[in-house]
């Protein structure tokens, strides 16, 4: 192995590291929780509206729809959906987190299956910053990190405030370039230019 | 004298490159039309056979007009193919600008590709049978990025292809010199020895060895799959009638008792198996005919092929991992098949066939020597491998197979009654399979390298240096969390390795060792 005397990389070098769960992951923006909640709400409301309209067309009167047996089942289903819609965003938000270290980046996710992905900066080929219309409304962005040879992003961190996301992007690119000086940290492929913040 | 010769060749090189660099677009040889026709036909055979079969059914069932319809279909198809090939040839133009290839291609969908020299991973030449009398070759520019960035210059003179190859590789080695100089001085003795430009022969396969490869690679099963698909299509139109006819003929000879039916089925199975094995052997010989592997200039060079003579080389530095596989038949023959895995655009299942460099049918001493050469200072092939947890078997028996079979049983209970209990046997049947899978999994690491084994009847062993690791993932299900177990996923450039059900402690050790190696060892990895 090469000399490690000058090499520091806190957290990892500490031997009391028992499980990925003990890393100090930073939470995603609370706005991400709101975004998930609103998205869930939109889905639930559209399901109700579409259902209602279809039933109205079929039976012809609102009263008939409301008093039918199907409405009871639909009501139960609705309650369940709302309950899941209320709890899931929180669970999802809590399960995700990232940690930047001197030499690598870690991202944790998963409510049932816990996953921790680790990515050394030196292997990052390019970083994309993406922000869809809903994300833009909440002033959030998703960071995508690509390494060589993979078709899709190796790591995708959603729910980052704009400022934080672009700061992380510049930091990672700078680290990737600085560490890999002389290494071909190549330009993004033509046609897949990263979206600018 | 030698110098003069060198200068002369350098001059023609420069002339040819200057011509490529001029503003005018270059075209392929008109013979490229042949290449496009062949490509079209093989494309249909590979992907579109399913689509063509219904057409043949139309022809077969169209009564008196069948010959007319067949001729029309063939004429229209043939004309489309020729026009398509002509347009493909006419629309394909290329030139060099700065340090990039500019390539325009496509008939319906026009494509403009700018491929800079530093993104080119490898330049491969191949010489199909129909280009051989014309002295033409196909030059393939393989890129590190995506598949859409690859280009074939099909139908250029061999001399020009060699000049382009030399030019690109020289340019690359010039620009990488600064990076490499450091690493060369760092491990002076080994690299200096390799830097001598002597070419050393490593392997030359006689036909018997290629036949062994055809027998023992798993292509027989792949062929069986393809055959099954073709037969299932075939069966719909003519199959049943055909089988009945044959059955009558054979029944007339051997009688129609139960025994003779069983004998007939067995006989048919043996014949089909022999045919498939024959096809696999023939395929192996055609693809690898006159297989020749050499090492020189820090690259592995390979030439092979009967109809299509192929020349490929892989720079040693770019090899991401070595896979040593031994399918069940190869075990009896005492052979191993090696794959040098390069950087490539991985498909969804994590495999990356195109950029794989296969060295078929070698003995143990060969792969040991190769491993030694590729990964110095590792003794991983000698250490006993760790096994994965027993819970791998119980988890999959109970949850993966168990739950599905119970669900199927329940849904079938109403219509089928007691017969619906049959799916419940599935976990029992899958148990030995899972036990065998668990038994084949193995892993070991030292400070700088990892080795992962997996398989079912046969096995394959992947050895890789940690410096080639791109990213890592540790995954834990609720059950795994309870027992401090985890799945470890290691992503290399072009291949993903997964070791399921290892102890969390080991997973963290691997993560730590691999990250440390990647982050502290600044030797170039691609």
XYZ file of C-alpha atoms in Angstrom:
723
model
C 0.000 0.000 0.000
C 1.184 3.565 -0.537
C 2.230 5.668 2.416
C -0.645 6.749 4.606
C 1.202 9.005 7.009
C 0.027 12.237 5.394
C -3.319 10.868 4.421
C -6.236 11.756 6.619
C -9.812 10.830 6.115
C -11.769 11.254 9.281
C -14.697 9.050 10.235
C -13.466 6.155 8.125
C -10.131 5.826 9.880
C -11.848 5.689 13.264
C -12.075 2.034 14.182
C -15.145 2.454 16.317
C -17.095 2.559 13.085
C -19.545 -0.241 13.763
C -22.145 0.262 11.080
C -22.979 2.703 8.325
C -25.781 3.920 10.560
C -23.290 5.493 12.945
C -21.889 7.902 10.346
C -22.956 11.488 10.847
C -25.215 11.834 7.847
C -26.560 15.284 7.110
C -30.318 15.324 6.598
C -31.846 16.551 3.349
C -33.674 19.868 3.287
C -36.968 19.926 5.266
C -38.470 21.406 2.103
C -37.918 17.964 0.505
C -40.321 16.484 3.064
C -42.868 19.134 2.072
C -42.289 18.372 -1.580
C -42.872 14.651 -1.039
C -45.979 15.444 0.982
C -47.387 17.735 -1.704
C -46.608 15.172 -4.424
C -48.404 12.482 -2.392
C -51.335 14.846 -1.885
C -51.558 15.574 -5.606
C -51.654 11.855 -6.353
C -54.335 11.167 -3.716
C -56.514 14.098 -4.844
C -56.282 13.168 -8.510
C -57.225 9.560 -7.716
C -60.315 10.786 -5.825
C -61.324 13.267 -8.526
C -60.908 10.804 -11.399
C -62.836 8.162 -9.457
C -65.620 10.563 -8.618
C -65.967 11.798 -12.173
C -66.034 8.264 -13.585
C -68.699 7.193 -11.050
C -70.753 10.298 -11.715
C -70.702 9.543 -15.417
C -71.740 5.955 -14.714
C -74.579 6.607 -12.196
C -75.676 10.099 -13.124
C -76.188 11.530 -9.627
C -73.887 12.469 -6.765
C -76.232 10.944 -4.208
C -76.143 7.544 -5.844
C -72.359 7.632 -5.842
C -72.093 8.618 -2.178
C -74.553 6.035 -0.882
C -73.234 3.084 -2.827
C -71.354 0.169 -1.230
C -68.391 0.943 -3.479
C -68.141 4.347 -1.861
C -67.536 2.722 1.523
C -64.703 0.624 0.210
C -63.355 3.615 -1.655
C -63.583 5.608 1.600
C -61.567 2.975 3.480
C -59.035 2.866 0.710
C -58.887 6.642 0.750
C -58.185 6.730 4.495
C -55.412 4.201 4.025
C -53.914 6.199 1.168
C -54.069 9.393 3.190
C -52.439 7.660 6.162
C -49.627 6.362 3.977
C -49.391 9.707 2.206
C -48.949 11.426 5.570
C -46.370 9.059 7.028
C -44.340 7.976 4.004
C -42.826 11.378 3.121
C -41.551 11.681 6.660
C -40.118 8.150 6.639
C -38.485 8.715 3.241
C -37.018 12.024 4.321
C -35.667 10.547 7.545
C -34.089 7.584 5.731
C -32.001 9.758 3.432
C -28.844 11.613 4.253
C -25.393 12.359 2.945
C -21.956 12.843 4.315
C -19.088 14.667 2.653
C -15.626 13.726 3.790
C -12.195 14.849 2.704
C -11.867 12.171 0.058
C -15.278 10.656 -0.477
C -18.996 11.130 -0.365
C -21.556 8.822 1.222
C -25.290 8.709 0.680
C -27.740 6.747 2.778
C -31.254 5.808 1.693
C -34.007 3.221 2.065
C -36.831 2.791 4.550
C -36.867 -1.025 4.644
C -33.634 -1.890 2.837
C -30.946 0.444 4.138
C -28.380 1.320 1.506
C -25.189 3.301 1.902
C -23.337 4.216 -1.288
C -19.744 5.441 -1.099
C -18.085 7.368 -3.877
C -14.471 8.550 -3.841
C -14.177 12.037 -5.403
C -11.227 10.905 -7.506
C -13.512 8.558 -9.463
C -16.163 11.157 -10.269
C -16.303 11.785 -14.021
C -18.956 14.437 -14.019
C -21.729 15.852 -11.869
C -25.175 16.908 -13.016
C -27.395 19.319 -11.181
C -31.042 18.816 -12.015
C -34.130 20.636 -10.918
C -37.577 19.745 -12.205
C -40.562 22.120 -12.078
C -41.806 20.808 -8.735
C -38.316 20.861 -7.289
C -37.836 24.404 -8.581
C -40.989 25.525 -6.780
C -39.519 24.243 -3.528
C -36.093 25.675 -4.458
C -34.600 22.199 -4.423
C -32.249 20.326 -6.732
C -31.004 16.778 -7.347
C -27.301 16.061 -7.716
C -26.243 13.171 -9.937
C -22.730 11.782 -9.786
C -21.325 9.724 -12.645
C -18.253 7.493 -12.706
C -16.644 5.795 -15.715
C -18.380 3.033 -17.554
C -21.707 3.225 -15.799
C -24.742 3.973 -17.928
C -26.730 5.666 -15.198
C -25.726 7.861 -12.296
C -23.820 6.069 -9.554
C -25.293 8.311 -6.901
C -28.342 10.554 -6.918
C -28.957 12.910 -4.019
C -32.351 14.621 -4.136
C -33.793 17.307 -1.886
C -30.828 19.632 -1.660
C -31.375 23.405 -1.436
C -30.132 25.126 -4.627
C -27.217 26.829 -2.914
C -26.056 23.697 -1.116
C -26.354 21.602 -4.267
C -24.217 23.901 -6.376
C -21.709 24.303 -3.537
C -21.401 20.507 -3.262
C -21.072 20.215 -7.018
C -18.244 22.726 -7.229
C -16.545 21.198 -4.205
C -16.716 17.655 -5.609
C -15.549 18.722 -9.070
C -12.742 20.727 -7.535
C -11.694 17.777 -5.380
C -11.971 15.393 -8.321
C -9.779 17.693 -10.402
C -7.312 18.481 -7.622
C -6.737 14.922 -6.510
C -6.761 13.514 -9.994
C -4.418 16.105 -11.482
C -2.974 14.521 -14.568
C -5.729 11.943 -14.476
C -8.233 12.285 -17.253
C -11.220 13.650 -15.370
C -12.896 14.092 -18.691
C -15.377 16.639 -19.849
C -18.991 15.564 -19.864
C -19.948 13.827 -23.089
C -21.409 16.097 -25.737
C -25.148 16.141 -25.526
C -25.242 15.438 -21.818
C -24.121 18.822 -20.604
C -24.979 19.241 -16.954
C -27.854 21.609 -16.365
C -26.544 24.813 -14.910
C -27.890 25.986 -11.599
C 19.041 2.571 -44.319
C 16.678 1.692 -41.544
C 16.340 5.355 -40.679
C 15.541 6.206 -44.245
C 12.888 3.571 -44.282
C 11.488 4.901 -41.029
C 11.428 8.441 -42.400
C 9.694 7.318 -45.538
C 7.004 5.531 -43.594
C 6.662 8.521 -41.273
C 6.160 10.713 -44.323
C 3.417 8.566 -45.801
C 1.855 8.491 -42.325
C 1.871 12.265 -42.163
C 0.529 12.550 -45.708
C -2.364 10.243 -44.950
C -3.116 12.028 -41.701
C -2.880 15.411 -43.464
C -5.434 14.207 -45.950
C -7.757 13.166 -43.127
C -7.206 16.529 -41.525
C -8.168 18.485 -44.648
C -11.507 20.230 -44.796
C -12.984 17.761 -47.263
C -14.965 14.872 -45.886
C -13.613 11.382 -46.522
C -15.745 8.500 -47.665
C -15.476 4.788 -47.137
C -14.722 2.482 -50.039
C -17.841 1.750 -52.154
C -17.423 -1.856 -51.009
C -18.797 -0.620 -47.677
C -22.227 -1.222 -49.237
C -21.463 -4.927 -48.729
C -20.765 -4.291 -45.061
C -24.114 -2.552 -44.609
C -25.966 -5.367 -46.385
C -24.291 -7.978 -44.193
C -25.003 -5.866 -41.126
C -28.660 -5.605 -42.110
C -28.993 -9.349 -42.679
C -27.207 -10.306 -39.457
C -29.283 -7.691 -37.650
C -32.433 -9.442 -38.849
C -31.093 -12.843 -37.873
C -30.032 -11.627 -34.435
C -33.003 -9.490 -33.456
C -35.722 -9.605 -36.012
C -36.210 -13.289 -36.778
C -39.346 -13.246 -34.674
C -40.737 -10.452 -36.854
C -39.914 -12.245 -40.109
C -41.496 -15.547 -39.076
C -45.115 -14.321 -39.266
C -44.314 -13.201 -42.837
C -43.222 -16.720 -43.716
C -46.466 -17.930 -42.177
C -48.360 -15.578 -44.490
C -46.453 -17.042 -47.420
C -47.019 -20.612 -46.285
C -50.748 -20.197 -45.887
C -51.459 -18.127 -48.973
C -52.285 -21.018 -51.269
C -51.767 -20.731 -55.007
C -50.378 -17.223 -54.863
C -47.617 -18.175 -52.461
C -44.758 -18.002 -54.951
C -45.874 -14.628 -56.233
C -46.242 -13.271 -52.686
C -42.894 -14.758 -51.652
C -41.178 -13.186 -54.645
C -42.801 -9.802 -53.963
C -41.734 -9.877 -50.321
C -38.199 -10.885 -51.267
C -38.008 -8.245 -54.005
C -39.309 -5.421 -51.801
C -37.128 -6.548 -48.882
C -34.063 -6.892 -51.085
C -34.605 -3.516 -52.753
C -35.087 -1.773 -49.385
C -31.936 -3.415 -48.130
C -29.847 -2.349 -51.116
C -31.175 1.215 -51.130
C -30.653 1.396 -47.359
C -27.096 0.110 -47.681
C -26.355 2.572 -50.522
C -27.714 5.494 -48.525
C -25.792 4.365 -45.437
C -22.626 4.371 -47.514
C -23.396 7.752 -49.103
C -24.256 9.380 -45.791
C -21.180 8.134 -43.991
C -18.429 10.731 -43.979
C -15.512 11.263 -41.716
C -12.531 13.508 -41.161
C -10.150 14.547 -38.454
C -10.203 18.010 -36.957
C -7.746 18.937 -34.247
C -7.610 15.907 -32.033
C -11.071 14.621 -32.799
C -12.771 12.427 -35.321
C -15.826 14.030 -36.898
C -18.212 11.400 -38.174
C -21.533 11.894 -39.937
C -23.765 8.916 -40.474
C -27.337 7.646 -40.546
C -30.130 7.437 -43.077
C -33.386 8.223 -41.293
C -31.759 9.434 -38.122
C -28.729 11.535 -38.917
C -25.954 11.382 -36.409
C -23.023 13.737 -35.970
C -20.367 12.398 -33.695
C -17.336 14.242 -32.395
C -15.030 11.718 -30.855
C -11.905 13.188 -29.342
C -8.775 11.050 -29.308
C -8.561 11.066 -25.529
C -11.996 9.471 -25.252
C -10.962 6.623 -27.525
C -10.259 3.569 -25.426
C -9.125 1.254 -28.111
C -8.746 1.005 -31.856
C -9.597 -2.449 -33.190
C -9.219 -3.805 -36.705
C -11.218 -6.609 -38.205
C -11.115 -8.097 -41.662
C -14.317 -9.782 -42.810
C -14.111 -12.424 -45.508
C -15.734 -10.207 -48.159
C -13.252 -7.361 -47.564
C -10.190 -9.612 -47.713
C -9.708 -9.715 -51.530
C -10.061 -5.913 -51.637
C -7.500 -5.306 -48.885
C -10.070 -3.441 -46.804
C -10.728 -3.589 -43.079
C -13.192 -2.357 -40.469
C -11.681 0.058 -37.996
C -13.593 0.294 -34.738
C -13.091 3.243 -32.430
C -14.127 2.178 -28.943
C -14.856 4.932 -26.493
C -14.813 5.103 -22.716
C -18.130 6.850 -22.578
C -21.319 5.463 -23.943
C -22.107 3.001 -26.683
C -23.509 5.788 -28.862
C -20.026 7.213 -28.988
C -18.597 4.235 -30.830
C -17.840 4.288 -34.497
C -17.020 1.774 -37.217
C -15.086 2.903 -40.261
C -16.103 -0.074 -42.366
C -14.234 -0.392 -45.637
C -10.998 1.551 -45.469
C -7.660 0.300 -46.809
C -5.629 -1.688 -44.315
C -2.661 0.671 -44.659
C -4.788 3.703 -43.797
C -6.352 1.842 -40.857
C -2.912 1.047 -39.503
C -1.838 4.668 -39.883
C -4.937 5.914 -38.064
C -4.439 3.380 -35.307
C -0.796 4.313 -34.880
C -1.595 8.021 -34.968
C -4.326 7.838 -32.313
C -2.394 5.524 -30.017
C 0.767 7.600 -30.363
C -1.123 10.777 -29.608
C -2.626 9.138 -26.562
C 0.670 7.821 -25.284
C 2.260 11.275 -25.820
C -0.417 13.052 -23.820
C -0.430 10.432 -21.121
C 3.325 10.440 -20.876
C 3.332 13.095 -18.178
C 0.966 11.030 -16.049
C 2.675 7.754 -16.665
C 6.232 8.963 -16.165
C 5.604 9.277 -12.466
C 4.195 5.822 -12.049
C 6.922 4.296 -14.166
C 9.600 5.764 -11.942
C 7.617 4.672 -8.896
C 7.771 0.976 -9.704
C 10.860 1.090 -11.774
C 12.035 -2.472 -12.041
C 8.860 -4.171 -13.209
C 7.679 -1.509 -15.639
C 11.080 -0.920 -17.175
C 11.288 -4.576 -18.027
C 7.859 -4.479 -19.630
C 8.626 -1.287 -21.538
C 10.998 -3.130 -23.827
C 9.183 -3.475 -27.130
C 9.705 -7.183 -27.543
C 6.626 -9.138 -28.381
C 6.280 -12.333 -26.465
C 4.034 -15.153 -27.514
C 1.701 -16.233 -24.732
C -0.715 -18.592 -26.363
C -1.528 -20.247 -29.673
C -4.544 -22.524 -29.832
C -4.838 -25.599 -32.070
C -8.316 -26.538 -33.291
C -8.594 -29.301 -30.673
C -8.303 -26.701 -27.910
C -10.978 -24.540 -29.559
C -13.236 -27.579 -29.767
C -12.717 -28.037 -26.034
C -13.754 -24.413 -25.573
C -16.890 -24.960 -27.663
C -17.760 -28.020 -25.587
C -17.218 -26.413 -22.243
C -18.397 -22.828 -22.505
C -22.007 -22.297 -21.658
C -22.958 -21.408 -25.230
C -24.781 -24.729 -25.623
C -27.368 -23.452 -23.145
C -27.578 -20.098 -24.903
C -28.106 -21.898 -28.215
C -30.704 -24.136 -26.580
C -32.573 -20.995 -25.541
C -32.457 -19.559 -29.061
C -33.478 -22.919 -30.533
C -36.409 -23.134 -28.136
C -37.653 -19.711 -29.258
C -37.274 -20.586 -32.943
C -38.944 -23.974 -32.482
C -41.835 -22.482 -30.548
C -42.495 -20.138 -33.481
C -41.966 -22.886 -36.017
C -44.259 -25.208 -34.136
C -47.205 -22.834 -34.455
C -47.269 -23.023 -38.232
C -45.914 -26.342 -39.405
C -44.542 -28.034 -36.322
C -47.493 -30.113 -35.215
C -48.153 -31.543 -38.647
C -44.457 -32.225 -39.137
C -44.083 -33.971 -35.792
C -47.163 -36.093 -36.466
C -45.801 -37.139 -39.874
C -42.464 -38.124 -38.423
C -44.147 -39.877 -35.581
C -46.064 -41.995 -38.073
C -42.891 -42.871 -39.940
C -40.946 -43.800 -36.806
C -43.970 -45.510 -35.260
C -44.113 -47.712 -38.327
C -40.543 -48.818 -37.710
C -40.327 -49.259 -33.938
C -43.952 -49.786 -32.945
C -46.278 -47.543 -30.900
C -45.997 -48.832 -27.317
C -45.244 -46.564 -24.314
C -41.648 -47.775 -24.257
C -41.027 -46.842 -27.831
C -42.481 -43.362 -27.236
C -40.113 -42.860 -24.285
C -37.242 -44.169 -26.402
C -38.218 -41.789 -29.168
C -38.287 -38.799 -26.848
C -34.917 -39.721 -25.357
C -33.479 -40.246 -28.806
C -34.784 -36.855 -29.958
C -33.346 -35.175 -26.863
C -29.923 -36.723 -27.451
C -29.960 -35.697 -31.115
C -30.913 -32.113 -30.249
C -28.226 -31.957 -27.571
C -25.606 -33.271 -29.982
C -26.660 -30.728 -32.600
C -26.423 -27.884 -30.098
C -23.024 -29.013 -28.849
C -21.916 -29.333 -32.470
C -23.106 -25.794 -33.186
C -21.312 -24.474 -30.120
C -18.065 -26.215 -31.112
C -18.355 -24.975 -34.700
C -19.062 -21.449 -33.442
C -16.050 -21.542 -31.123
C -13.777 -22.724 -33.931
C -15.057 -20.163 -36.448
C -14.762 -17.251 -34.036
C -11.393 -18.239 -32.577
C -9.685 -19.973 -35.492
C -5.915 -19.621 -35.344
C -6.134 -17.953 -31.934
C -2.932 -16.151 -31.193
C -2.178 -14.150 -28.058
C 0.962 -12.087 -27.617
C 2.218 -9.507 -25.168
C 4.299 -6.517 -26.157
C 4.485 -2.771 -25.663
C 2.497 -3.201 -22.419
C -0.460 -4.511 -24.374
C -2.084 -7.865 -24.945
C -2.636 -8.499 -28.648
C -4.993 -11.066 -30.024
C -5.739 -12.260 -33.535
C -8.436 -14.793 -34.243
C -11.253 -15.748 -36.599
C -11.830 -17.888 -39.658
C -14.077 -15.759 -41.879
C -13.615 -12.509 -40.065
C -10.011 -12.083 -38.996
C -9.954 -9.889 -35.930
C -7.042 -8.015 -34.373
C -7.597 -6.546 -30.949
C -5.293 -5.260 -28.288
C -5.840 -4.264 -24.696
C -3.389 -2.072 -22.848
C -2.490 -3.879 -19.635
C -3.154 -0.771 -17.571
C -6.746 -0.601 -18.769
C -7.702 -4.052 -17.600
C -10.198 -3.554 -14.806
C -10.555 -7.124 -13.648
C -9.720 -10.689 -14.570
C -12.463 -13.280 -14.607
C -11.488 -16.917 -14.399
C -14.492 -19.079 -15.102
C -14.886 -22.801 -15.124
C -18.285 -24.059 -16.283
C -19.148 -27.580 -15.219
C -17.946 -29.259 -18.439
C -14.662 -27.334 -18.357
C -14.098 -28.834 -14.937
C -13.971 -32.319 -16.423
C -11.639 -31.104 -19.164
C -9.399 -29.303 -16.683
C -9.712 -25.992 -18.520
C -10.524 -22.412 -17.556
C -11.842 -19.548 -19.672
C -10.440 -16.128 -18.902
C -11.924 -12.712 -19.538
C -9.919 -9.510 -19.351
C -12.541 -6.929 -18.534
C -12.098 -3.437 -19.846
C -13.794 -0.152 -19.200
C -17.104 -0.236 -20.938
C -20.608 0.943 -21.003
C -22.339 -1.561 -18.748
C -25.770 -2.738 -19.715
C -28.495 -3.046 -17.117
C -27.518 -6.485 -15.880
C -24.022 -5.219 -15.229
C -22.409 -7.238 -17.971
C -20.366 -5.659 -20.689
C -19.830 -8.229 -23.370
C -18.495 -6.161 -26.209
C -15.401 -4.877 -24.475
C -14.517 -8.239 -23.015
C -11.340 -9.844 -24.163
C -11.758 -13.596 -23.880
C -8.856 -15.999 -23.594
C -10.474 -19.396 -24.066
C -9.501 -22.779 -22.728
C -6.341 -22.423 -20.679
C -4.835 -24.538 -17.953
C -4.273 -23.559 -14.347
C -0.597 -22.685 -14.769
C -1.473 -20.199 -17.523
C -4.027 -18.271 -15.495
C -1.804 -18.284 -12.445
C 1.043 -16.797 -14.447
C -1.309 -14.231 -15.975
C -2.703 -13.271 -12.568
C 0.846 -12.907 -11.309
C 1.687 -10.650 -14.259
C -1.459 -8.530 -13.981
C -1.654 -8.153 -10.234
C 1.762 -8.257 -8.666
C 2.113 -8.842 -4.948
C -1.136 -10.626 -4.480
C -1.445 -14.156 -3.219
C -5.206 -14.160 -3.246
C -5.412 -17.259 -5.428
C -3.777 -19.230 -2.643
C -5.829 -18.103 0.323
C -8.989 -19.936 1.395
C -12.106 -17.926 0.557
C -14.660 -16.827 3.149
C -18.130 -18.260 2.675
C -21.308 -16.279 2.893
C -23.852 -16.716 5.693
C -26.185 -19.722 5.825
C -29.035 -17.265 6.130
C -28.705 -16.677 2.384
C -30.335 -20.072 1.883
C -33.031 -19.775 4.546
C -33.947 -16.248 3.494
C -34.408 -17.134 -0.159
C -36.191 -20.428 0.570
C -38.643 -18.754 2.944
C -39.136 -15.349 1.382
C -38.200 -15.345 -2.308
C -39.434 -18.807 -3.300
C -41.700 -19.554 -0.318
C -43.886 -16.459 -0.466
C -44.322 -16.670 -4.224
C -45.307 -20.355 -4.142
C -47.781 -19.763 -1.290
C -49.296 -16.870 -3.238
C -49.637 -19.030 -6.357
C -51.174 -21.858 -4.307
C -53.735 -19.514 -2.775
C -54.793 -18.038 -6.090
C -55.124 -21.487 -7.644
C -56.949 -23.012 -4.638
C -60.431 -22.062 -5.901
C -60.255 -23.392 -9.464
C -57.920 -26.350 -8.894
C -58.658 -27.652 -5.401
C -55.970 -29.973 -4.018
C -53.849 -29.716 -7.160
C -53.150 -26.130 -6.088
C -50.791 -27.526 -3.419
C -48.251 -28.491 -6.099
C -46.509 -25.062 -6.160
C -45.698 -25.592 -2.470
C -43.069 -28.120 -3.571
C -41.059 -25.280 -5.165
C -39.146 -24.344 -1.986
C -38.095 -27.972 -1.563
C -36.819 -28.130 -5.130
C -35.071 -24.778 -4.889
C -33.293 -25.747 -1.672
C -30.460 -27.765 -3.270
C -30.043 -25.033 -5.898
C -29.680 -22.393 -3.204
C -27.352 -24.600 -1.172
C -25.150 -25.010 -4.220
C -25.226 -21.273 -4.954
C -24.242 -20.505 -1.387
C -21.461 -23.039 -1.564
C -20.045 -21.410 -4.716
C -19.980 -17.882 -3.268
C -16.660 -16.961 -1.782
C -14.602 -13.861 -1.187
C -11.226 -12.779 0.096
C -9.148 -9.624 0.133
C -5.734 -8.326 0.962
C -4.752 -4.678 1.272
C -4.843 -3.977 -2.436
C -6.897 -6.648 -4.184
C -10.185 -8.461 -3.876
C -11.421 -11.761 -5.214
C -15.058 -12.811 -5.550
C -16.305 -16.243 -6.567
C -19.826 -17.142 -7.613
C -21.599 -19.754 -9.672
C -24.004 -22.645 -9.602
C -22.753 -25.838 -11.257
C -19.539 -24.283 -12.473
C -17.988 -21.219 -10.948
C -16.276 -18.017 -11.885
C -13.693 -16.117 -9.946
C -13.132 -12.392 -10.428
C -9.854 -10.850 -9.297
C -9.574 -7.069 -9.258
C -7.286 -4.445 -7.783
C -9.040 -2.094 -5.373
C -7.662 0.855 -7.310
C -10.143 0.071 -10.104
C -13.176 0.434 -7.813
C -15.576 3.205 -8.857
C -18.101 3.101 -6.043
C -19.348 0.765 -3.327
C -22.665 0.071 -1.721
C -23.641 -1.714 1.475
C -27.238 -2.930 1.580
C -29.068 -4.303 4.621
C -32.558 -5.745 4.812
C -34.339 -5.726 8.197
C -33.381 -9.389 8.717
C -29.765 -8.715 7.818
C -29.673 -5.802 10.271
C -30.807 -8.115 13.046
C -27.940 -10.527 12.382
C -25.239 -8.004 11.433
C -25.157 -9.169 7.827
C -25.071 -7.166 4.599
C -24.900 -7.372 0.813
C -21.844 -5.694 -0.646
C -21.997 -4.218 -4.141
C -18.731 -3.221 -5.783
C -18.934 -1.190 -8.978
C -15.957 -1.429 -11.316
C -15.844 0.419 -14.627
C -18.111 -1.782 -16.713
C -18.996 -4.469 -14.198
C -20.757 -4.745 -10.875
C -19.919 -7.465 -8.371
C -22.313 -8.368 -5.584
C -21.481 -10.506 -2.573
C -24.662 -11.298 -0.667
C -25.008 -12.174 2.996
C -21.547 -11.428 4.297
C -20.907 -10.198 7.814
C -21.272 -6.449 8.213
C -17.780 -6.416 9.657
C -16.350 -7.827 6.441
C -18.431 -5.468 4.299
C -17.068 -2.488 6.212
C -13.520 -3.831 5.993
C -13.840 -4.149 2.200
C -15.316 -0.669 1.958
C -12.536 0.761 4.072
C -9.725 -1.033 2.235
C -11.042 -0.214 -1.233
C -11.675 3.459 -0.475
C -8.265 3.797 1.156
C -6.535 2.281 -1.878
C -8.479 4.434 -4.354
C -7.857 7.592 -2.364
C -4.176 7.085 -1.554
C -2.783 5.334 -4.608
C -2.572 7.857 -7.422
C -1.403 5.445 -10.101
C -3.491 5.837 -13.274
C -6.363 3.387 -13.439
C -7.703 3.857 -16.970
